[in-house]
XYZ file of C-alpha atoms in Angstrom:
774
model
C 18.098 -6.455 20.101
C 17.110 -9.230 17.538
C 14.245 -9.065 14.990
C 12.464 -11.798 16.711
C 12.489 -9.829 20.070
C 11.076 -6.822 18.351
C 8.275 -8.740 16.495
C 7.904 -12.291 17.784
C 7.168 -14.923 15.099
C 8.036 -12.435 12.242
C 10.941 -12.341 9.918
C 10.141 -8.798 8.452
C 10.197 -5.322 9.931
C 9.206 -1.920 8.734
C 11.530 0.915 9.131
C 10.957 4.656 9.026
C 13.768 6.198 6.926
C 14.716 9.975 6.874
C 16.809 11.877 4.394
C 15.489 10.376 1.095
C 14.839 12.984 -1.642
C 14.784 11.163 -4.895
C 14.893 7.859 -6.681
C 18.738 7.910 -6.262
C 18.366 7.886 -2.538
C 15.809 4.930 -2.803
C 18.347 2.993 -4.790
C 21.127 3.854 -2.068
C 18.985 2.762 0.835
C 18.014 -0.485 -0.936
C 21.679 -1.164 -1.709
C 22.700 -0.522 1.852
C 20.065 -2.888 3.125
C 20.812 -5.681 0.744
C 24.444 -5.637 1.498
C 23.633 -6.634 5.035
C 24.442 -10.429 5.296
C 21.218 -11.472 6.893
C 18.806 -9.395 4.722
C 17.026 -11.435 2.049
C 14.917 -8.613 0.422
C 14.256 -4.860 0.859
C 11.595 -2.695 -0.578
C 11.765 1.197 -0.011
C 8.934 3.638 -0.497
C 9.986 7.215 -1.293
C 6.558 8.641 -0.497
C 5.974 6.927 2.861
C 9.734 7.243 3.677
C 9.592 3.546 4.751
C 11.700 0.340 3.997
C 10.149 -3.039 4.432
C 13.045 -5.512 5.220
C 12.889 -9.295 5.126
C 15.405 -11.308 7.078
C 17.017 -14.754 6.575
C 17.544 -15.134 10.266
C 15.195 -13.361 12.713
C 17.594 -13.863 15.481
C 19.994 -11.312 13.973
C 20.260 -7.928 15.743
C 18.609 -4.815 14.147
C 21.262 -2.439 15.295
C 23.840 -3.018 12.415
C 21.188 -1.956 9.886
C 20.195 1.260 11.697
C 23.911 2.159 11.980
C 24.671 1.358 8.411
C 21.913 3.734 7.410
C 22.773 6.328 9.851
C 26.408 6.347 8.423
C 25.133 7.008 4.827
C 23.041 9.989 5.908
C 19.582 7.928 6.223
C 18.723 7.829 9.947
C 16.117 5.051 10.533
C 14.054 3.585 13.313
C 11.666 0.653 13.714
C 8.024 1.584 12.959
C 5.743 1.510 15.913
C 3.343 -1.423 15.740
C 0.866 -0.439 18.405
C -1.904 1.962 17.226
C -2.241 5.161 19.108
C -3.687 8.591 18.477
C -0.800 10.126 20.133
C 1.884 11.551 17.887
C 4.316 8.645 16.963
C 8.019 9.426 16.595
C 7.772 9.210 12.855
C 4.949 11.882 13.042
C 7.020 14.130 15.263
C 9.966 13.724 12.962
C 7.812 14.668 10.025
C 6.481 17.734 11.754
C 10.081 18.838 12.801
C 11.250 18.294 9.320
C 8.194 20.253 7.869
C 8.936 23.073 10.341
C 12.636 23.098 9.507
C 11.798 23.124 5.784
C 9.381 26.012 6.352
C 11.983 28.134 8.174
C 14.544 27.497 5.457
C 11.939 28.346 2.789
C 11.066 31.631 4.519
C 14.715 32.653 4.627
C 15.305 31.621 1.120
C 12.301 33.490 -0.220
C 13.344 36.671 1.725
C 16.758 36.495 0.078
C 15.142 35.883 -3.172
C 12.969 38.998 -2.811
C 15.963 41.118 -1.798
C 17.786 39.754 -4.946
C 14.899 40.883 -7.192
C 14.980 44.278 -5.567
C 18.740 44.359 -6.218
C 17.992 43.625 -9.963
C 15.538 46.486 -9.994
C 18.015 48.848 -8.533
C 20.541 47.804 -11.146
C 18.167 48.726 -13.922
C 17.415 52.088 -12.434
C 13.923 51.114 -11.592
C 14.374 51.419 -7.841
C 16.290 54.280 -6.235
C 18.355 52.154 -3.878
C 21.890 51.939 -5.366
C 23.279 50.029 -2.235
C 21.250 47.000 -2.945
C 22.140 47.044 -6.670
C 25.756 46.727 -5.942
C 27.741 43.501 -6.650
C 28.867 43.137 -2.963
C 25.266 43.194 -1.925
C 24.440 40.343 -4.361
C 27.592 38.495 -3.214
C 26.379 38.823 0.426
C 22.929 37.547 -0.447
C 24.452 34.469 -2.296
C 26.746 33.775 0.635
C 23.818 33.935 3.104
C 21.812 31.607 0.849
C 24.589 28.969 0.783
C 25.467 29.081 4.546
C 21.820 29.292 5.575
C 18.910 27.526 3.755
C 21.475 25.851 1.321
C 23.939 24.453 3.791
C 21.917 21.326 4.378
C 21.475 20.687 0.558
C 25.257 21.185 0.120
C 26.131 18.958 3.072
C 23.785 16.140 1.970
C 24.912 16.459 -1.752
C 28.526 16.290 -0.782
C 28.059 13.224 1.455
C 26.196 11.470 -1.320
C 28.876 12.258 -3.816
C 31.649 10.937 -1.539
C 29.620 7.747 -0.998
C 29.488 7.444 -4.846
C 25.565 7.632 -4.650
C 24.823 11.086 -5.979
C 21.390 12.395 -5.323
C 19.181 15.339 -6.128
C 20.982 17.295 -3.540
C 24.275 16.570 -5.399
C 22.976 18.052 -8.590
C 21.573 21.216 -6.953
C 24.619 21.645 -4.861
C 26.870 21.332 -7.966
C 24.752 23.965 -9.721
C 24.723 26.544 -6.845
C 28.328 26.058 -5.917
C 29.575 26.322 -9.595
C 27.656 29.508 -10.050
C 28.863 30.938 -6.718
C 32.547 30.016 -7.166
C 32.566 31.393 -10.716
C 30.993 34.621 -9.557
C 33.353 34.916 -6.666
C 36.320 34.565 -9.051
C 34.855 37.337 -11.350
C 34.370 39.569 -8.493
C 37.780 39.196 -6.929
C 39.709 39.072 -10.249
C 37.665 41.269 -12.783
C 40.355 40.812 -15.358
C 39.346 37.234 -16.039
C 36.167 38.774 -17.718
C 33.922 36.105 -16.225
C 30.188 37.004 -15.753
C 28.850 37.200 -12.174
C 26.032 34.733 -11.370
C 25.453 35.793 -7.680
C 21.727 35.815 -8.399
C 21.801 32.215 -9.586
C 22.345 30.577 -6.128
C 19.747 32.721 -4.482
C 17.001 32.064 -7.071
C 17.970 28.327 -7.468
C 17.655 27.605 -3.721
C 14.512 29.572 -3.519
C 12.785 27.712 -6.157
C 14.195 24.252 -5.030
C 13.042 24.730 -1.484
C 9.661 26.024 -2.589
C 9.184 23.082 -4.761
C 10.220 20.659 -2.098
C 7.943 22.312 0.431
C 4.942 22.114 -1.811
C 5.897 18.512 -2.754
C 6.260 17.480 0.873
C 2.867 18.972 1.716
C 1.217 17.104 -1.218
C 3.075 13.843 -0.180
C 1.826 13.989 3.297
C -1.801 14.071 1.892
C -1.101 10.752 0.152
C -0.930 8.857 3.529
C -4.051 10.500 4.973
C -6.349 7.357 4.482
C -3.832 5.340 6.650
C -3.868 7.923 9.352
C -7.663 8.059 9.408
C -7.722 4.331 9.912
C -5.272 4.573 12.879
C -7.566 7.278 14.490
C -10.438 4.952 14.628
C -9.194 3.317 17.769
C -9.892 5.488 20.897
C -7.221 6.266 23.542
C -9.530 5.417 26.523
C -11.696 2.459 27.305
C -14.275 1.760 30.057
C -12.974 -1.105 32.159
C -15.432 -3.159 34.184
C -13.562 -4.218 37.477
C -14.604 -6.976 39.753
C -16.756 -4.781 41.893
C -18.828 -3.617 39.091
C -17.323 -0.281 38.965
C -16.408 1.301 35.607
C -13.035 2.874 35.363
C -11.533 4.828 32.464
C -8.181 3.289 31.533
C -5.729 3.639 28.576
C -6.504 1.214 25.747
C -2.862 -0.035 25.963
C -3.402 -1.201 29.515
C -6.252 -3.590 28.564
C -5.560 -7.382 28.678
C -7.255 -10.398 27.149
C -10.052 -11.718 29.290
C -11.107 -8.234 30.846
C -14.530 -6.777 30.292
C -15.099 -3.485 28.661
C -18.251 -1.515 28.541
C -19.384 0.286 25.376
C -21.914 3.145 25.511
C -23.861 4.181 22.463
C -21.547 6.335 20.316
C -18.392 4.705 21.580
C -15.783 3.209 19.213
C -14.688 -0.414 19.993
C -11.262 -0.014 21.476
C -9.935 -3.680 21.019
C -11.153 -6.971 19.483
C -13.738 -8.593 21.607
C -16.772 -10.747 21.839
C -20.109 -9.379 23.162
C -21.170 -10.707 26.554
C -24.169 -8.563 27.435
C -26.577 -6.322 25.450
C -28.014 -5.960 21.932
C -27.140 -3.093 19.712
C -26.415 -2.090 16.071
C -22.777 -1.679 15.300
C -21.431 0.283 12.317
C -18.435 -1.489 10.623
C -18.209 0.587 7.528
C -14.989 2.193 8.473
C -13.301 -1.217 8.418
C -15.277 -3.196 5.747
C -16.991 -0.660 3.688
C -20.427 -2.447 4.603
C -23.028 0.408 4.499
C -25.514 -1.395 6.787
C -24.678 -1.941 10.539
C -24.587 -5.409 11.923
C -26.799 -6.644 14.864
C -24.545 -7.273 17.858
C -25.757 -9.704 20.470
C -24.013 -12.043 22.883
C -21.535 -14.189 21.026
C -21.014 -11.662 18.276
C -17.309 -10.766 17.558
C -16.433 -7.077 17.198
C -13.261 -5.527 15.723
C -11.494 -2.566 17.014
C -12.521 0.654 15.331
C -16.183 -0.426 14.945
C -18.836 2.107 16.175
C -21.640 1.139 18.635
C -24.723 2.994 17.592
C -27.658 2.305 19.942
C -27.447 0.426 23.294
C -24.876 -0.343 25.844
C -22.697 -3.444 25.264
C -20.250 -5.367 27.448
C -17.436 -7.183 25.660
C -14.709 -9.507 26.666
C -11.286 -8.501 25.181
C -9.835 -11.139 22.899
C -7.023 -9.368 21.130
C -5.094 -6.131 22.029
C -2.330 -3.971 20.451
C -0.817 -5.256 17.207
C -3.091 -8.358 17.210
C -6.319 -6.489 16.760
C -7.971 -6.564 13.256
C -7.478 -2.816 12.898
C -3.647 -3.113 13.663
C -3.371 -6.014 11.150
C -5.286 -4.003 8.420
C -2.868 -1.058 9.011
C 0.159 -3.287 8.972
C -1.130 -4.965 5.772
C -1.583 -1.647 4.147
C 1.935 -0.518 5.168
C 3.450 -3.547 3.738
C 1.347 -3.155 0.534
C 2.713 0.396 0.258
C 6.297 -0.893 0.568
C 5.948 -3.701 -2.055
C 6.700 -2.236 -5.362
C 4.883 -2.833 -8.557
C 6.919 -4.389 -11.306
C 6.357 -1.419 -13.511
C 8.444 0.563 -10.997
C 11.552 -1.444 -11.708
C 12.505 0.577 -14.829
C 12.080 3.995 -13.135
C 14.097 2.718 -10.209
C 16.937 1.512 -12.383
C 16.979 4.808 -14.330
C 16.751 6.978 -11.190
C 19.521 5.056 -9.492
C 22.078 5.932 -12.412
C 20.287 9.162 -13.428
C 22.626 11.557 -11.439
C 25.690 10.115 -12.991
C 24.260 10.624 -16.471
C 23.142 14.244 -15.573
C 26.539 15.169 -14.246
C 28.198 13.755 -17.479
C 25.772 15.744 -19.585
C 26.462 18.986 -17.678
C 30.224 18.417 -18.078
C 29.832 17.757 -21.781
C 27.640 20.845 -22.117
C 30.261 22.979 -20.443
C 32.962 21.714 -22.620
C 31.096 21.977 -25.798
C 29.859 25.566 -25.332
C 33.102 26.775 -23.898
C 35.391 25.495 -26.605
C 33.192 24.747 -29.631
C 29.582 25.887 -29.513
C 30.280 29.737 -29.640
C 32.730 29.284 -32.548
C 30.062 27.505 -34.517
C 27.149 29.812 -33.701
C 28.562 33.212 -32.478
C 25.175 34.823 -32.710
C 24.154 32.965 -29.361
C 26.155 35.524 -27.484
C 24.071 38.608 -26.651
C 25.180 41.844 -24.929
C 22.765 44.562 -25.573
C 20.149 44.727 -22.807
C 21.140 41.290 -21.451
C 23.299 42.298 -18.469
C 24.301 45.098 -16.179
C 27.857 46.479 -16.075
C 29.486 47.369 -12.965
C 32.821 48.758 -13.857
C 34.784 45.701 -15.123
C 32.139 43.249 -14.058
C 29.237 42.011 -16.017
C 26.317 40.903 -13.743
C 23.780 38.650 -15.591
C 20.220 39.172 -14.885
C 17.459 36.623 -14.606
C 17.041 34.816 -17.881
C 19.738 36.793 -19.554
C 22.068 35.367 -22.245
C 25.806 35.202 -21.623
C 28.373 37.629 -22.957
C 31.298 35.148 -23.100
C 31.733 31.515 -24.090
C 32.658 30.625 -20.533
C 29.718 32.433 -19.116
C 27.338 30.701 -21.491
C 28.985 27.349 -20.779
C 28.579 27.817 -17.083
C 25.005 28.957 -17.457
C 23.875 25.989 -19.615
C 25.712 23.422 -17.501
C 24.170 24.710 -14.248
C 20.656 24.662 -15.983
C 21.296 20.971 -16.954
C 22.233 20.128 -13.295
C 19.149 21.814 -11.931
C 16.419 21.033 -14.522
C 17.021 17.261 -14.110
C 14.372 15.741 -11.982
C 15.133 12.208 -10.585
C 12.484 12.972 -7.938
C 9.611 12.710 -10.463
C 11.032 9.290 -11.590
C 11.181 8.078 -7.928
C 7.754 9.379 -6.961
C 5.850 8.305 -10.187
C 4.896 4.923 -8.973
C 4.950 4.903 -5.149
C 2.655 8.059 -4.823
C -0.067 6.336 -6.688
C 0.437 3.011 -4.920
C 0.236 4.797 -1.561
C -2.939 6.706 -2.433
C -4.651 3.624 -4.099
C -3.820 1.168 -1.168
C -5.059 3.802 1.245
C -8.255 4.392 -0.606
C -8.721 0.634 -0.987
C -8.366 0.083 2.868
C -11.082 2.729 3.581
C -13.467 0.543 1.439
C -12.327 -2.739 3.166
C -10.129 -3.867 0.166
C -6.757 -5.032 1.240
C -4.200 -5.330 -1.577
C -1.061 -7.001 -0.314
C 1.311 -4.852 -2.488
C 1.910 -2.681 -5.596
C 2.702 -5.896 -7.458
C -0.819 -7.243 -6.612
C -2.450 -4.028 -7.803
C -0.575 -4.247 -11.144
C -1.590 -7.958 -11.627
C -5.169 -7.174 -10.761
C -5.406 -4.533 -13.361
C -4.319 -7.127 -16.015
C -6.923 -9.875 -15.013
C -9.069 -11.158 -17.901
C -10.995 -13.866 -16.098
C -12.385 -14.492 -12.607
C -12.974 -17.977 -11.203
C -15.363 -18.294 -8.237
C -15.813 -20.883 -5.544
C -19.575 -21.154 -4.698
C -20.012 -21.686 -0.936
C -19.357 -18.652 1.084
C -18.352 -16.657 -1.998
C -21.323 -16.324 -4.330
C -23.524 -17.400 -1.468
C -23.627 -15.582 1.944
C -21.500 -18.328 3.513
C -23.940 -18.768 6.341
C -26.029 -21.704 5.217
C -28.966 -23.032 7.289
C -30.151 -26.630 8.124
C -33.274 -27.213 5.914
C -33.858 -30.719 7.145
C -32.175 -33.936 8.232
C -32.730 -37.642 8.093
C -31.609 -40.071 10.751
C -31.653 -43.885 10.969
C -32.567 -43.716 14.641
C -32.179 -40.662 16.946
C -31.660 -37.423 15.006
C -30.609 -35.606 18.217
C -27.607 -37.961 18.650
C -26.606 -37.794 14.915
C -26.620 -33.922 15.159
C -24.767 -33.982 18.419
C -21.900 -36.134 17.042
C -21.758 -33.937 13.859
C -21.666 -30.726 15.839
C -18.986 -32.047 18.382
C -16.659 -32.865 15.375
C -17.441 -29.656 13.468
C -17.125 -27.152 16.236
C -13.446 -26.461 15.442
C -14.116 -26.006 11.758
C -14.881 -22.655 10.219
C -16.341 -24.012 7.120
C -19.831 -22.452 6.428
C -21.456 -25.857 6.394
C -19.992 -26.594 9.778
C -21.397 -23.381 11.071
C -24.889 -24.329 9.978
C -24.616 -27.652 11.904
C -23.407 -25.877 15.009
C -26.159 -23.414 14.828
C -28.806 -26.022 14.640
C -27.182 -27.892 17.487
C -27.186 -24.699 19.558
C -30.865 -24.072 18.678
C -31.820 -27.458 20.048
C -29.607 -26.878 23.138
C -27.482 -29.949 22.511
C -24.244 -30.419 24.614
C -20.965 -30.969 22.705
C -19.002 -34.200 23.406
C -15.239 -33.413 24.123
C -13.099 -33.902 21.153
C -10.040 -36.061 21.406
C -8.497 -36.125 17.958
C -9.613 -34.576 14.563
C -8.276 -34.647 11.005
C -9.469 -32.569 8.071
C -9.717 -33.932 4.498
C -10.094 -30.737 2.484
C -13.099 -30.867 0.136
C -14.255 -34.263 1.664
C -14.937 -34.098 5.305
C -13.735 -34.672 8.907
C -12.552 -37.671 10.811
C -12.281 -37.657 14.494
C -12.555 -39.416 17.929
C -14.900 -38.232 20.656
C -14.705 -38.936 24.339
C -16.661 -42.092 25.358
C -17.028 -43.531 21.818
C -15.154 -46.580 20.668
C -15.494 -45.845 16.958
C -14.303 -43.035 14.846
C -16.840 -40.436 13.703
C -16.957 -39.486 10.118
C -18.778 -36.162 8.844
C -18.611 -35.283 5.168
C -19.820 -35.871 1.688
C -21.736 -39.119 1.003
C -19.134 -40.166 -1.596
C -16.327 -39.816 1.022
C -18.187 -41.837 3.556
C -18.522 -44.581 0.865
C -14.759 -44.571 0.430
C -14.434 -45.032 4.160
C -16.554 -48.285 3.995
C -19.897 -46.868 4.960
C -22.817 -48.371 3.040
C -26.170 -46.840 2.066
C -29.434 -48.481 1.415
C -31.315 -47.813 -1.926
C -33.842 -45.744 -0.046
C -31.214 -43.579 1.471
C -29.622 -43.132 -1.946
C -32.949 -42.036 -3.354
C -33.284 -39.519 -0.578
C -29.706 -38.090 -1.246
C -30.559 -37.718 -4.932
C -33.684 -35.846 -4.124
C -31.781 -33.488 -1.837
C -29.302 -32.951 -4.499
C -31.950 -32.162 -7.133
C -33.178 -29.489 -4.677
C -29.831 -27.860 -4.674
C -29.058 -28.651 -1.140
C -25.700 -29.494 0.358
C -25.589 -32.904 2.088
C -23.393 -33.673 5.162
C -23.473 -37.395 5.910
C -22.675 -38.760 9.317
C -21.350 -42.152 10.349
C -19.953 -43.818 13.528
C -17.407 -46.314 12.450
C -18.918 -48.138 9.508
C -22.495 -47.480 10.642
C -24.434 -44.788 8.735
C -26.329 -42.598 11.224
C -28.062 -40.052 8.847
C -27.526 -36.994 6.843
C -28.145 -33.184 7.164
C -29.555 -31.133 4.268
C -28.255 -27.555 4.274
C -29.200 -24.655 2.075
C -27.244 -21.553 1.285
C -28.452 -18.325 0.057
C -27.145 -16.085 -2.668
C -25.383 -12.935 -1.656
C -27.818 -10.112 -2.296
C -25.472 -8.269 -4.428
C -24.036 -11.235 -6.308
C -26.074 -10.633 -9.489
C -25.149 -6.932 -9.504
C -21.409 -7.756 -8.868
C -21.151 -10.374 -11.623
C -23.024 -8.017 -14.121
C -20.423 -5.353 -13.510
C -17.549 -7.839 -14.020
C -19.102 -9.008 -17.323
C -19.483 -5.451 -18.423
C -15.765 -4.932 -17.750
C -15.099 -7.728 -20.281
C -14.059 -10.374 -17.860
C -14.799 -14.073 -18.330
C -16.467 -15.543 -15.251
C -16.723 -19.324 -14.213
C -17.388 -21.274 -11.113
C -15.273 -24.130 -9.659
C -16.826 -25.651 -6.511
C -16.410 -28.787 -4.429
C -20.231 -28.888 -3.906
C -22.559 -31.437 -5.589
C -23.456 -30.882 -9.318
C -27.141 -30.117 -8.840
C -26.244 -27.244 -6.309
C -23.725 -25.685 -8.538
C -26.018 -25.847 -11.549
C -28.902 -24.420 -9.637
C -26.614 -21.439 -8.489
C -25.196 -21.124 -12.028
C -28.745 -20.922 -13.590
C -29.714 -18.132 -11.251
C -26.551 -16.191 -11.976
C -26.446 -16.696 -15.704
C -23.524 -19.161 -16.118
C -23.597 -21.486 -19.076
C -22.935 -25.159 -17.959
C -19.446 -25.384 -19.625
C -18.289 -22.554 -17.286
C -19.383 -24.591 -14.209
C -17.266 -27.158 -12.259
C -18.468 -29.363 -9.391
C -17.347 -31.871 -6.752
C -13.779 -30.816 -7.326
C -11.115 -31.610 -4.813
C -8.378 -28.962 -4.252
C -5.906 -30.745 -6.543
C -8.617 -30.838 -9.308
C -9.264 -27.155 -8.811
C -5.626 -26.659 -9.515
C -5.695 -28.601 -12.732
C -8.794 -26.684 -13.899
C -7.071 -23.393 -13.143
C -4.009 -24.487 -15.220
C -6.325 -25.146 -18.194
C -7.957 -21.765 -17.780
C -4.703 -20.038 -17.942
C -4.575 -20.262 -21.786
C -7.259 -17.564 -21.780
C -5.199 -14.906 -19.868
C -4.302 -13.973 -16.362
C -7.001 -15.073 -13.834
C -8.187 -14.301 -10.394
C -9.671 -16.892 -7.996
C -12.126 -15.828 -5.388
C -12.778 -18.231 -2.381
C -13.169 -18.385 1.308
C -12.535 -21.978 2.689
C -9.544 -24.136 3.562
C -9.991 -26.108 0.343
C -9.716 -22.881 -1.588
C -6.283 -21.912 -0.244
C -4.220 -23.967 -2.771
C -6.267 -22.441 -5.710
C -5.916 -18.977 -4.283
C -2.060 -19.327 -4.044
C -1.904 -20.777 -7.451
C -3.998 -18.135 -9.333
C -2.373 -14.956 -10.715
C -4.197 -13.257 -8.023
C -6.072 -14.880 -5.056
C -9.005 -13.087 -3.643
C -10.649 -13.948 -0.262
C -13.793 -12.619 0.941
C -14.053 -11.282 4.552
C -16.135 -14.125 5.929
C -13.432 -16.620 4.795
C -11.268 -18.644 6.965
C -7.864 -17.333 8.195
C -5.922 -19.642 6.053
C -7.851 -18.561 2.990
C -7.148 -14.901 3.778
C -3.438 -15.587 4.298
C -3.243 -17.301 0.898
C -4.921 -14.390 -0.806
C -3.412 -11.380 -2.559
C -6.507 -9.327 -2.054
C -8.818 -9.583 0.906
C -12.372 -8.074 0.639
C -13.595 -7.338 4.201
C -17.294 -7.503 4.931
C -20.159 -9.179 3.047
C -20.241 -7.034 -0.037
C -19.323 -8.874 -3.152
C -19.732 -5.625 -4.992
C -16.295 -4.691 -3.616
C -14.743 -7.160 -6.129
C -15.490 -5.160 -9.319
C -14.858 -1.925 -7.529
C -11.389 -3.011 -6.388
C -10.432 -4.307 -9.816
C -11.565 -0.990 -11.197
C -9.471 0.844 -8.749
C -6.439 -1.257 -9.762
C -6.958 -0.429 -13.495
C -7.338 3.332 -12.523
C -4.217 3.093 -10.470
C -2.283 1.621 -13.406
C -3.494 4.385 -15.638
C -2.177 6.938 -13.129
C 1.134 5.223 -12.842
C 1.597 5.095 -16.674
C 0.723 8.860 -16.858
C 3.147 9.637 -14.173
C 5.969 7.648 -15.767
C 5.224 9.176 -19.212
C 5.535 12.574 -17.571
C 8.494 11.835 -15.642
C 10.514 10.294 -18.527
C 9.043 12.834 -21.108
C 9.948 15.874 -18.919
C 13.477 14.790 -18.586
C 13.881 13.756 -22.222
C 12.607 17.216 -23.355
C 13.984 19.487 -20.566
C 17.537 18.136 -20.471
C 18.313 18.855 -24.226
C 16.700 22.288 -24.073
C 18.795 23.160 -20.940
C 21.983 21.962 -22.637
C 21.248 24.636 -25.479
C 19.816 22.330 -28.272
C 17.417 24.969 -29.303
C 19.728 27.953 -28.723
C 21.370 28.193 -32.135
C 18.095 27.870 -34.181
C 15.491 29.484 -31.982
C 17.571 31.483 -29.405
C 15.814 29.666 -26.632
C 17.750 29.726 -23.447
C 16.728 28.031 -20.185
C 18.259 30.004 -17.408
C 19.176 28.105 -14.173
C 16.405 29.720 -11.969
C 13.646 28.839 -14.517
C 15.208 25.381 -14.769
C 14.863 25.022 -10.919
C 11.272 26.228 -11.166
C 10.484 23.654 -13.860
C 12.133 20.831 -11.911
C 9.918 21.647 -8.827
C 6.786 21.763 -11.054
C 7.661 18.418 -12.387
C 7.829 16.735 -8.950
C 4.698 18.429 -7.821
C 2.733 17.513 -10.891
C 3.521 13.731 -10.342
C 2.248 13.949 -6.765
C -0.909 15.981 -7.628
C -1.818 13.451 -10.308
C -1.602 10.655 -7.849
C -3.892 12.587 -5.467
C -6.485 12.975 -8.152
C -7.100 9.242 -7.757
C -8.959 10.001 -4.638
C -11.528 12.039 -6.534
C -11.621 10.042 -9.758
């Protein structure tokens, strides 16, 4: 099956990938994907266990990718795109893996407790000589390896044979080395080697305990996304032709069908209201605290909550095409896209295991052949081990009695204390939590790279109409040479396919006057200037746009009309002029209102130290009036700018630092794409939202400073995690290798090393989760 068959019109897929344990695994999965001839890009998320894959040719089959991953020990499957509250295959796999890990952990902990009892018996503190014998410890170690440790050994060996060592490889080397050395010492006592049978048991116990706690914390990072998916109900009330209401599965609904919503019902699919009036809560999707008034013609998104009265809606979008599904898909892609700051950690993690194995080997050789000769005092005997005939059985944290024993103990500690997991988790855990939290508030970042860029923004450039204003301007007045109804009818007929806020005002006024629309034959949009089109039954083209644009099309104005246009401009009104051919018909004066929270949002942005400016295609007087109300000095205002002129102004602004562009219309799309980060408000047109890196759903401009603040806090958490991950390994590895042993007598035993490794990974995840409460 090809990618285009799975996701029509798409050249990207999201895969659920199992078997990843550390940053080395992430590097291996990305390498496997990028080696496929038709894969152009791949981004793997260790936390979400996903891979976002971009294809050069969507017609290529998906099976070779899945087979390549399966062959390397990373089973993968395509992520389900349809929202459902039933357990998805990935959820079932996660639960199965969790239950399997729980069983393994319980067995390992039982063995660990028995091992501790054995040590107590060895020391005479427990009157059970049988469990204090070496054969008993050997049996426990064997059970630990063939039981809870078998999967780790198998995966570690497979990764090593594939020349892609992972965390399992390091742990497997550590426990196998301790077990084999102890087995030789047990069978051939004359070699004088110490027995480390306790090490495999305790190592595996601590490693599995750490992984279990880490997995539990990791699952919490994706809770926000699951809560979004649960907003869609499983059942809907379908209105059939005979007026009977029937309960059906949401997945069975089709566009054009009618659905009844009772008070308290969640909207199951995207639709438009046909009957009824009610208040609808959209806070779960947009963060908007106040409910909207739903009436016939109102568009509702899946996941919204009907609060008061019964509504009847017509289904417009289903499945993966609903607003809720698109939001979830956008968040999933955002979690898969990496922040540039993660690059260093990934490069280090990918080669980390090679370095650790080399260090462990060097540690073994040094302490076996040279270290003890230089510092003979590092060998301790009194009170450090229990003697069983000719055997010396080392206890937890004990020093070694021979150079070989010390070399084994330190090299095993090096293998186990190393933590590539912390490096691999440092960034994606925070990105996953941040993008999920943002989605709950209606802020959709398109990736970790966008979050990192947003945190570095030093200036914000605003469009005016639909951004600083509510985007739903109203017709204040109009002037017509002859019949005002005909002028308004022609303008509305041409504007009905436009989503520009000024077009909406014209359409609203035409509907208020009950004017009929003339069928549109052809239409062309001139961004920032107007519309040119042909209407049925008219010989001449119709022009609707700025007065200056109409002048360029050969339309002339009398002096009286020019005076009226100037007066409208002085009043801060936007003017839409209308002409049929070269004949001027009149103009429409439109007023927009400031968003209620615009002043508060701008004040918070200024408090953050950001430089603010306005670049608008509107007339000078309207821009200056808005600028005066919002506290903008004139040199930070731009007016009557075409899209290419906005681009030039943005380039000039770049000398003051990274900038964000906030807009909502078609004419803003080039500027949104050219800015360091483009931000589209939720009322904007689809092309503006597709060009944006950050989409703010709803009508709250206050979401802008809040989202930028979240981006900054996110980067702080990432830096903290990276500092901890690198710092931990830089400090723990030398100590485990015996750096402090000669001077301070500090010995890091393998079990304690395993415990520290587990704590390191858990610390990174918990620090990321603290972003939810900060």
